[in-house]
Amino acid sequence: QVHLTESGGGSVQPGGSLTLSCAASGYTATHTCLGYFRQAPGKEREAVAAIFQGVRSVFYGDSVKGRFTISRDIAKNTVTLQMNDLNNDDTGVYYCSADLYRGGTCPSPADATFVGQGTQVTVSS
């Protein structure tokens, strides 16, 4: 059973930055993708980013490309999402996710098998 513990989030003005972190346990790092999806009130889950082992195996949702950066420390079993130039559309609950790396790619984090408890991100002036 994979256990995901999230930290970070909060409130920020448009143009600001936030960092989310997630500590993972109970899995084999070499076979697992870690990532984030988000969900705003009344909207469907949206895949934000995912990473397998390093920068060569990363995915970003179109709406966050160039603004968000996902990184992973395999030794510490953590994943970090650095979010820059935030806007109102980035508001929502962000969930850390984990899934098996399969078929040469990471499954969408929005459909992940394991999900953290979620952390609120609010972007507002």
PDB file of N, CA and C in Angstrom, residues 21-104:
ATOM      1  N   SER A  21       5.074  19.691  -1.660  1.00  0.00           N
ATOM      2  CA  SER A  21       5.937  18.529  -1.483  1.00  0.00           C
ATOM      3  C   SER A  21       5.097  17.331  -1.078  1.00  0.00           C
ATOM      4  N   CYS A  22       5.595  16.165  -1.427  1.00  0.00           N
ATOM      5  CA  CYS A  22       4.874  14.931  -1.110  1.00  0.00           C
ATOM      6  C   CYS A  22       5.896  13.866  -0.736  1.00  0.00           C
ATOM      7  N   ALA A  23       5.696  13.271   0.416  1.00  0.00           N
ATOM      8  CA  ALA A  23       6.540  12.167   0.865  1.00  0.00           C
ATOM      9  C   ALA A  23       5.802  10.865   0.620  1.00  0.00           C
ATOM     10  N   ALA A  24       6.480   9.924  -0.025  1.00  0.00           N
ATOM     11  CA  ALA A  24       5.854   8.659  -0.389  1.00  0.00           C
ATOM     12  C   ALA A  24       6.508   7.498   0.340  1.00  0.00           C
ATOM     13  N   SER A  25       5.727   6.497   0.646  1.00  0.00           N
ATOM     14  CA  SER A  25       6.261   5.305   1.287  1.00  0.00           C
ATOM     15  C   SER A  25       5.462   4.095   0.839  1.00  0.00           C
ATOM     16  N   GLY A  26       6.044   2.913   1.048  1.00  0.00           N
ATOM     17  CA  GLY A  26       5.337   1.677   0.745  1.00  0.00           C
ATOM     18  C   GLY A  26       5.330   1.299  -0.715  1.00  0.00           C
ATOM     19  N   TYR A  27       6.361   1.713  -1.464  1.00  0.00           N
ATOM     20  CA  TYR A  27       6.392   1.403  -2.887  1.00  0.00           C
ATOM     21  C   TYR A  27       7.826   1.197  -3.347  1.00  0.00           C
ATOM     22  N   THR A  28       7.967   0.690  -4.578  1.00  0.00           N
ATOM     23  CA  THR A  28       9.288   0.516  -5.165  1.00  0.00           C
ATOM     24  C   THR A  28       9.569   1.684  -6.097  1.00  0.00           C
ATOM     25  N   ALA A  29      10.512   2.528  -5.704  1.00  0.00           N
ATOM     26  CA  ALA A  29      10.751   3.779  -6.420  1.00  0.00           C
ATOM     27  C   ALA A  29      11.082   3.556  -7.888  1.00  0.00           C
ATOM     28  N   THR A  30      11.771   2.470  -8.186  1.00  0.00           N
ATOM     29  CA  THR A  30      12.223   2.260  -9.557  1.00  0.00           C
ATOM     30  C   THR A  30      11.088   1.886 -10.503  1.00  0.00           C
ATOM     31  N   HIS A  31       9.914   1.624  -9.988  1.00  0.00           N
ATOM     32  CA  HIS A  31       8.795   1.235 -10.839  1.00  0.00           C
ATOM     33  C   HIS A  31       7.613   2.192 -10.746  1.00  0.00           C
ATOM     34  N   THR A  32       7.805   3.301 -10.049  1.00  0.00           N
ATOM     35  CA  THR A  32       6.655   4.132  -9.712  1.00  0.00           C
ATOM     36  C   THR A  32       6.764   5.547 -10.243  1.00  0.00           C
ATOM     37  N   CYS A  33       5.672   6.027 -10.796  1.00  0.00           N
ATOM     38  CA  CYS A  33       5.535   7.421 -11.177  1.00  0.00           C
ATOM     39  C   CYS A  33       4.889   8.187 -10.022  1.00  0.00           C
ATOM     40  N   LEU A  34       5.374   9.370  -9.765  1.00  0.00           N
ATOM     41  CA  LEU A  34       4.755  10.260  -8.793  1.00  0.00           C
ATOM     42  C   LEU A  34       4.296  11.526  -9.521  1.00  0.00           C
ATOM     43  N   GLY A  35       3.236  12.100  -9.069  1.00  0.00           N
ATOM     44  CA  GLY A  35       2.736  13.286  -9.749  1.00  0.00           C
ATOM     45  C   GLY A  35       1.694  14.029  -8.963  1.00  0.00           C
ATOM     46  N   TYR A  36       1.072  14.977  -9.621  1.00  0.00           N
ATOM     47  CA  TYR A  36       0.010  15.775  -9.024  1.00  0.00           C
ATOM     48  C   TYR A  36      -1.126  15.956 -10.029  1.00  0.00           C
ATOM     49  N   PHE A  37      -2.318  15.962  -9.507  1.00  0.00           N
ATOM     50  CA  PHE A  37      -3.461  16.451 -10.252  1.00  0.00           C
ATOM     51  C   PHE A  37      -4.184  17.453  -9.370  1.00  0.00           C
ATOM     52  N   ARG A  38      -5.058  18.207  -9.949  1.00  0.00           N
ATOM     53  CA  ARG A  38      -5.809  19.201  -9.183  1.00  0.00           C
ATOM     54  C   ARG A  38      -7.275  19.137  -9.550  1.00  0.00           C
ATOM     55  N   GLN A  39      -8.071  19.656  -8.658  1.00  0.00           N
ATOM     56  CA  GLN A  39      -9.503  19.704  -8.902  1.00  0.00           C
ATOM     57  C   GLN A  39     -10.068  20.981  -8.312  1.00  0.00           C
ATOM     58  N   ALA A  40     -10.702  21.764  -9.152  1.00  0.00           N
ATOM     59  CA  ALA A  40     -11.374  22.983  -8.725  1.00  0.00           C
ATOM     60  C   ALA A  40     -12.851  22.679  -8.495  1.00  0.00           C
ATOM     61  N   PRO A  41     -13.531  23.466  -7.677  1.00  0.00           N
ATOM     62  CA  PRO A  41     -14.951  23.225  -7.418  1.00  0.00           C
ATOM     63  C   PRO A  41     -15.759  23.164  -8.697  1.00  0.00           C
ATOM     64  N   GLY A  42     -16.541  22.099  -8.857  1.00  0.00           N
ATOM     65  CA  GLY A  42     -17.392  21.959 -10.018  1.00  0.00           C
ATOM     66  C   GLY A  42     -16.697  21.536 -11.288  1.00  0.00           C
ATOM     67  N   LYS A  43     -15.409  21.245 -11.186  1.00  0.00           N
ATOM     68  CA  LYS A  43     -14.652  20.847 -12.371  1.00  0.00           C
ATOM     69  C   LYS A  43     -14.090  19.444 -12.212  1.00  0.00           C
ATOM     70  N   GLU A  44     -13.710  18.849 -13.326  1.00  0.00           N
ATOM     71  CA  GLU A  44     -13.123  17.523 -13.302  1.00  0.00           C
ATOM     72  C   GLU A  44     -11.648  17.596 -12.881  1.00  0.00           C
ATOM     73  N   ARG A  45     -11.126  16.455 -12.529  1.00  0.00           N
ATOM     74  CA  ARG A  45      -9.707  16.371 -12.226  1.00  0.00           C
ATOM     75  C   ARG A  45      -8.887  16.803 -13.445  1.00  0.00           C
ATOM     76  N   GLU A  46      -7.800  17.498 -13.178  1.00  0.00           N
ATOM     77  CA  GLU A  46      -6.898  17.923 -14.241  1.00  0.00           C
ATOM     78  C   GLU A  46      -5.488  17.467 -13.915  1.00  0.00           C
ATOM     79  N   ALA A  47      -4.888  16.724 -14.821  1.00  0.00           N
ATOM     80  CA  ALA A  47      -3.508  16.289 -14.614  1.00  0.00           C
ATOM     81  C   ALA A  47      -2.577  17.495 -14.658  1.00  0.00           C
ATOM     82  N   VAL A  48      -1.715  17.597 -13.668  1.00  0.00           N
ATOM     83  CA  VAL A  48      -0.794  18.728 -13.586  1.00  0.00           C
ATOM     84  C   VAL A  48       0.611  18.324 -14.031  1.00  0.00           C
ATOM     85  N   ALA A  49       1.178  17.332 -13.392  1.00  0.00           N
ATOM     86  CA  ALA A  49       2.537  16.917 -13.720  1.00  0.00           C
ATOM     87  C   ALA A  49       2.791  15.525 -13.172  1.00  0.00           C
ATOM     88  N   ALA A  50       3.734  14.840 -13.789  1.00  0.00           N
ATOM     89  CA  ALA A  50       4.144  13.521 -13.319  1.00  0.00           C
ATOM     90  C   ALA A  50       5.601  13.314 -13.669  1.00  0.00           C
ATOM     91  N   ILE A  51       6.261  12.478 -12.875  1.00  0.00           N
ATOM     92  CA  ILE A  51       7.681  12.209 -13.099  1.00  0.00           C
ATOM     93  C   ILE A  51       7.970  10.762 -12.764  1.00  0.00           C
ATOM     94  N   PHE A  52       8.822  10.148 -13.571  1.00  0.00           N
ATOM     95  CA  PHE A  52       9.209   8.774 -13.301  1.00  0.00           C
ATOM     96  C   PHE A  52      10.508   8.763 -12.499  1.00  0.00           C
ATOM     97  N   GLN A  53      11.604   8.887 -13.123  1.00  0.00           N
ATOM     98  CA  GLN A  53      12.867   8.858 -12.383  1.00  0.00           C
ATOM     99  C   GLN A  53      13.650  10.152 -12.492  1.00  0.00           C
ATOM    100  N   GLY A  54      13.516  10.863 -13.565  1.00  0.00           N
ATOM    101  CA  GLY A  54      14.307  12.068 -13.724  1.00  0.00           C
ATOM    102  C   GLY A  54      13.725  12.968 -14.791  1.00  0.00           C
ATOM    103  N   VAL A  55      14.481  13.963 -15.188  1.00  0.00           N
ATOM    104  CA  VAL A  55      13.973  14.991 -16.093  1.00  0.00           C
ATOM    105  C   VAL A  55      13.618  14.438 -17.462  1.00  0.00           C
ATOM    106  N   ARG A  56      14.118  13.259 -17.805  1.00  0.00           N
ATOM    107  CA  ARG A  56      13.790  12.695 -19.109  1.00  0.00           C
ATOM    108  C   ARG A  56      12.424  12.039 -19.126  1.00  0.00           C
ATOM    109  N   SER A  57      11.832  11.880 -17.982  1.00  0.00           N
ATOM    110  CA  SER A  57      10.544  11.196 -17.910  1.00  0.00           C
ATOM    111  C   SER A  57       9.567  12.043 -17.124  1.00  0.00           C
ATOM    112  N   VAL A  58       9.241  13.191 -17.672  1.00  0.00           N
ATOM    113  CA  VAL A  58       8.299  14.084 -17.005  1.00  0.00           C
ATOM    114  C   VAL A  58       7.148  14.421 -17.938  1.00  0.00           C
ATOM    115  N   PHE A  59       6.029  14.748 -17.322  1.00  0.00           N
ATOM    116  CA  PHE A  59       4.828  15.151 -18.046  1.00  0.00           C
ATOM    117  C   PHE A  59       4.299  16.414 -17.403  1.00  0.00           C
ATOM    118  N   TYR A  60       3.833  17.338 -18.224  1.00  0.00           N
ATOM    119  CA  TYR A  60       3.153  18.542 -17.718  1.00  0.00           C
ATOM    120  C   TYR A  60       1.857  18.741 -18.476  1.00  0.00           C
ATOM    121  N   GLY A  61       0.841  19.130 -17.743  1.00  0.00           N
ATOM    122  CA  GLY A  61      -0.393  19.532 -18.390  1.00  0.00           C
ATOM    123  C   GLY A  61      -0.165  20.811 -19.185  1.00  0.00           C
ATOM    124  N   ASP A  62      -0.904  20.979 -20.243  1.00  0.00           N
ATOM    125  CA  ASP A  62      -0.696  22.130 -21.129  1.00  0.00           C
ATOM    126  C   ASP A  62      -0.837  23.463 -20.387  1.00  0.00           C
ATOM    127  N   SER A  63      -1.727  23.519 -19.428  1.00  0.00           N
ATOM    128  CA  SER A  63      -1.986  24.783 -18.755  1.00  0.00           C
ATOM    129  C   SER A  63      -0.881  25.201 -17.792  1.00  0.00           C
ATOM    130  N   VAL A  64       0.041  24.297 -17.473  1.00  0.00           N
ATOM    131  CA  VAL A  64       1.091  24.632 -16.501  1.00  0.00           C
ATOM    132  C   VAL A  64       2.487  24.602 -17.097  1.00  0.00           C
ATOM    133  N   LYS A  65       2.596  24.201 -18.355  1.00  0.00           N
ATOM    134  CA  LYS A  65       3.915  24.132 -18.997  1.00  0.00           C
ATOM    135  C   LYS A  65       4.602  25.499 -18.964  1.00  0.00           C
ATOM    136  N   GLY A  66       5.860  25.472 -18.603  1.00  0.00           N
ATOM    137  CA  GLY A  66       6.636  26.697 -18.539  1.00  0.00           C
ATOM    138  C   GLY A  66       6.507  27.446 -17.220  1.00  0.00           C
ATOM    139  N   ARG A  67       5.553  27.025 -16.386  1.00  0.00           N
ATOM    140  CA  ARG A  67       5.355  27.707 -15.099  1.00  0.00           C
ATOM    141  C   ARG A  67       5.608  26.782 -13.908  1.00  0.00           C
ATOM    142  N   PHE A  68       5.292  25.515 -14.068  1.00  0.00           N
ATOM    143  CA  PHE A  68       5.459  24.550 -12.986  1.00  0.00           C
ATOM    144  C   PHE A  68       6.644  23.641 -13.305  1.00  0.00           C
ATOM    145  N   THR A  69       7.317  23.210 -12.245  1.00  0.00           N
ATOM    146  CA  THR A  69       8.422  22.272 -12.390  1.00  0.00           C
ATOM    147  C   THR A  69       8.276  21.167 -11.357  1.00  0.00           C
ATOM    148  N   ILE A  70       8.299  19.926 -11.828  1.00  0.00           N
ATOM    149  CA  ILE A  70       8.226  18.797 -10.916  1.00  0.00           C
ATOM    150  C   ILE A  70       9.611  18.169 -10.805  1.00  0.00           C
ATOM    151  N   SER A  71       9.961  17.769  -9.594  1.00  0.00           N
ATOM    152  CA  SER A  71      11.250  17.128  -9.375  1.00  0.00           C
ATOM    153  C   SER A  71      11.078  16.019  -8.347  1.00  0.00           C
ATOM    154  N   ARG A  72      12.058  15.156  -8.329  1.00  0.00           N
ATOM    155  CA  ARG A  72      11.924  13.978  -7.469  1.00  0.00           C
ATOM    156  C   ARG A  72      13.268  13.649  -6.842  1.00  0.00           C
ATOM    157  N   ASP A  73      13.227  13.321  -5.570  1.00  0.00           N
ATOM    158  CA  ASP A  73      14.404  12.839  -4.864  1.00  0.00           C
ATOM    159  C   ASP A  73      14.137  11.364  -4.523  1.00  0.00           C
ATOM    160  N   ILE A  74      14.691  10.470  -5.330  1.00  0.00           N
ATOM    161  CA  ILE A  74      14.404   9.052  -5.151  1.00  0.00           C
ATOM    162  C   ILE A  74      14.940   8.541  -3.827  1.00  0.00           C
ATOM    163  N   ALA A  75      16.096   9.037  -3.406  1.00  0.00           N
ATOM    164  CA  ALA A  75      16.682   8.584  -2.146  1.00  0.00           C
ATOM    165  C   ALA A  75      15.810   8.955  -0.952  1.00  0.00           C
ATOM    166  N   LYS A  76      15.164  10.116  -1.020  1.00  0.00           N
ATOM    167  CA  LYS A  76      14.318  10.581   0.088  1.00  0.00           C
ATOM    168  C   LYS A  76      12.850  10.225  -0.127  1.00  0.00           C
ATOM    169  N   ASN A  77      12.531   9.630  -1.261  1.00  0.00           N
ATOM    170  CA  ASN A  77      11.149   9.261  -1.573  1.00  0.00           C
ATOM    171  C   ASN A  77      10.211  10.460  -1.523  1.00  0.00           C
ATOM    172  N   THR A  78      10.649  11.544  -2.129  1.00  0.00           N
ATOM    173  CA  THR A  78       9.814  12.751  -2.153  1.00  0.00           C
ATOM    174  C   THR A  78       9.666  13.279  -3.580  1.00  0.00           C
ATOM    175  N   VAL A  79       8.595  13.999  -3.802  1.00  0.00           N
ATOM    176  CA  VAL A  79       8.379  14.694  -5.065  1.00  0.00           C
ATOM    177  C   VAL A  79       7.968  16.119  -4.721  1.00  0.00           C
ATOM    178  N   THR A  80       8.458  17.058  -5.511  1.00  0.00           N
ATOM    179  CA  THR A  80       8.208  18.475  -5.263  1.00  0.00           C
ATOM    180  C   THR A  80       7.637  19.121  -6.516  1.00  0.00           C
ATOM    181  N   LEU A  81       6.654  19.966  -6.329  1.00  0.00           N
ATOM    182  CA  LEU A  81       6.066  20.717  -7.434  1.00  0.00           C
ATOM    183  C   LEU A  81       6.274  22.201  -7.157  1.00  0.00           C
ATOM    184  N   GLN A  82       7.133  22.819  -7.935  1.00  0.00           N
ATOM    185  CA  GLN A  82       7.381  24.244  -7.827  1.00  0.00           C
ATOM    186  C   GLN A  82       6.446  24.956  -8.787  1.00  0.00           C
ATOM    187  N   MET A  83       5.624  25.844  -8.250  1.00  0.00           N
ATOM    188  CA  MET A  83       4.618  26.519  -9.059  1.00  0.00           C
ATOM    189  C   MET A  83       4.920  28.015  -9.092  1.00  0.00           C
ATOM    190  N   ASN A  84       5.194  28.512 -10.275  1.00  0.00           N
ATOM    191  CA  ASN A  84       5.515  29.929 -10.457  1.00  0.00           C
ATOM    192  C   ASN A  84       4.465  30.609 -11.324  1.00  0.00           C
ATOM    193  N   ASP A  85       4.438  31.924 -11.241  1.00  0.00           N
ATOM    194  CA  ASP A  85       3.533  32.729 -12.057  1.00  0.00           C
ATOM    195  C   ASP A  85       2.095  32.201 -11.965  1.00  0.00           C
ATOM    196  N   LEU A  86       1.658  31.995 -10.747  1.00  0.00           N
ATOM    197  CA  LEU A  86       0.327  31.441 -10.520  1.00  0.00           C
ATOM    198  C   LEU A  86      -0.761  32.429 -10.933  1.00  0.00           C
ATOM    199  N   ASN A  87      -1.865  31.888 -11.417  1.00  0.00           N
ATOM    200  CA  ASN A  87      -3.017  32.716 -11.766  1.00  0.00           C
ATOM    201  C   ASN A  87      -4.277  32.139 -11.146  1.00  0.00           C
ATOM    202  N   ASN A  88      -5.378  32.842 -11.300  1.00  0.00           N
ATOM    203  CA  ASN A  88      -6.627  32.434 -10.644  1.00  0.00           C
ATOM    204  C   ASN A  88      -7.065  31.033 -11.066  1.00  0.00           C
ATOM    205  N   ASP A  89      -6.760  30.652 -12.285  1.00  0.00           N
ATOM    206  CA  ASP A  89      -7.170  29.339 -12.780  1.00  0.00           C
ATOM    207  C   ASP A  89      -6.399  28.194 -12.130  1.00  0.00           C
ATOM    208  N   ASP A  90      -5.356  28.514 -11.418  1.00  0.00           N
ATOM    209  CA  ASP A  90      -4.584  27.484 -10.723  1.00  0.00           C
ATOM    210  C   ASP A  90      -5.188  27.130  -9.361  1.00  0.00           C
ATOM    211  N   THR A  91      -6.212  27.843  -8.969  1.00  0.00           N
ATOM    212  CA  THR A  91      -6.872  27.583  -7.693  1.00  0.00           C
ATOM    213  C   THR A  91      -7.543  26.218  -7.691  1.00  0.00           C
ATOM    214  N   GLY A  92      -7.360  25.482  -6.609  1.00  0.00           N
ATOM    215  CA  GLY A  92      -7.998  24.182  -6.480  1.00  0.00           C
ATOM    216  C   GLY A  92      -7.320  23.359  -5.408  1.00  0.00           C
ATOM    217  N   VAL A  93      -7.798  22.139  -5.239  1.00  0.00           N
ATOM    218  CA  VAL A  93      -7.150  21.196  -4.338  1.00  0.00           C
ATOM    219  C   VAL A  93      -6.162  20.375  -5.155  1.00  0.00           C
ATOM    220  N   TYR A  94      -4.935  20.339  -4.698  1.00  0.00           N
ATOM    221  CA  TYR A  94      -3.882  19.611  -5.382  1.00  0.00           C
ATOM    222  C   TYR A  94      -3.624  18.295  -4.661  1.00  0.00           C
ATOM    223  N   TYR A  95      -3.608  17.233  -5.432  1.00  0.00           N
ATOM    224  CA  TYR A  95      -3.435  15.902  -4.866  1.00  0.00           C
ATOM    225  C   TYR A  95      -2.145  15.275  -5.385  1.00  0.00           C
ATOM    226  N   CYS A  96      -1.365  14.732  -4.491  1.00  0.00           N
ATOM    227  CA  CYS A  96      -0.211  13.932  -4.869  1.00  0.00           C
ATOM    228  C   CYS A  96      -0.708  12.549  -5.289  1.00  0.00           C
ATOM    229  N   SER A  97      -0.082  11.969  -6.287  1.00  0.00           N
ATOM    230  CA  SER A  97      -0.542  10.674  -6.778  1.00  0.00           C
ATOM    231  C   SER A  97       0.630   9.764  -7.096  1.00  0.00           C
ATOM    232  N   ALA A  98       0.360   8.481  -7.108  1.00  0.00           N
ATOM    233  CA  ALA A  98       1.382   7.484  -7.422  1.00  0.00           C
ATOM    234  C   ALA A  98       0.774   6.364  -8.246  1.00  0.00           C
ATOM    235  N   ASP A  99       1.569   5.860  -9.183  1.00  0.00           N
ATOM    236  CA  ASP A  99       1.093   4.771 -10.029  1.00  0.00           C
ATOM    237  C   ASP A  99       2.300   4.056 -10.628  1.00  0.00           C
ATOM    238  N   LEU A 100       2.072   2.878 -11.110  1.00  0.00           N
ATOM    239  CA  LEU A 100       3.156   2.120 -11.718  1.00  0.00           C
ATOM    240  C   LEU A 100       3.523   2.706 -13.075  1.00  0.00           C
ATOM    241  N   TYR A 101       4.823   2.736 -13.338  1.00  0.00           N
ATOM    242  CA  TYR A 101       5.325   3.101 -14.658  1.00  0.00           C
ATOM    243  C   TYR A 101       5.093   1.916 -15.580  1.00  0.00           C
ATOM    244  N   ARG A 102       4.361   2.077 -16.650  1.00  0.00           N
ATOM    245  CA  ARG A 102       4.049   0.962 -17.523  1.00  0.00           C
ATOM    246  C   ARG A 102       3.887   1.432 -18.950  1.00  0.00           C
ATOM    247  N   GLY A 103       4.232   0.549 -19.861  1.00  0.00           N
ATOM    248  CA  GLY A 103       4.118   0.876 -21.276  1.00  0.00           C
ATOM    249  C   GLY A 103       5.037   1.994 -21.699  1.00  0.00           C
ATOM    250  N   GLY A 104       6.138   2.193 -20.972  1.00  0.00           N
ATOM    251  CA  GLY A 104       7.085   3.230 -21.334  1.00  0.00           C
ATOM    252  C   GLY A 104       6.630   4.629 -21.007  1.00  0.00           C
TER     253      GLY A 104
END
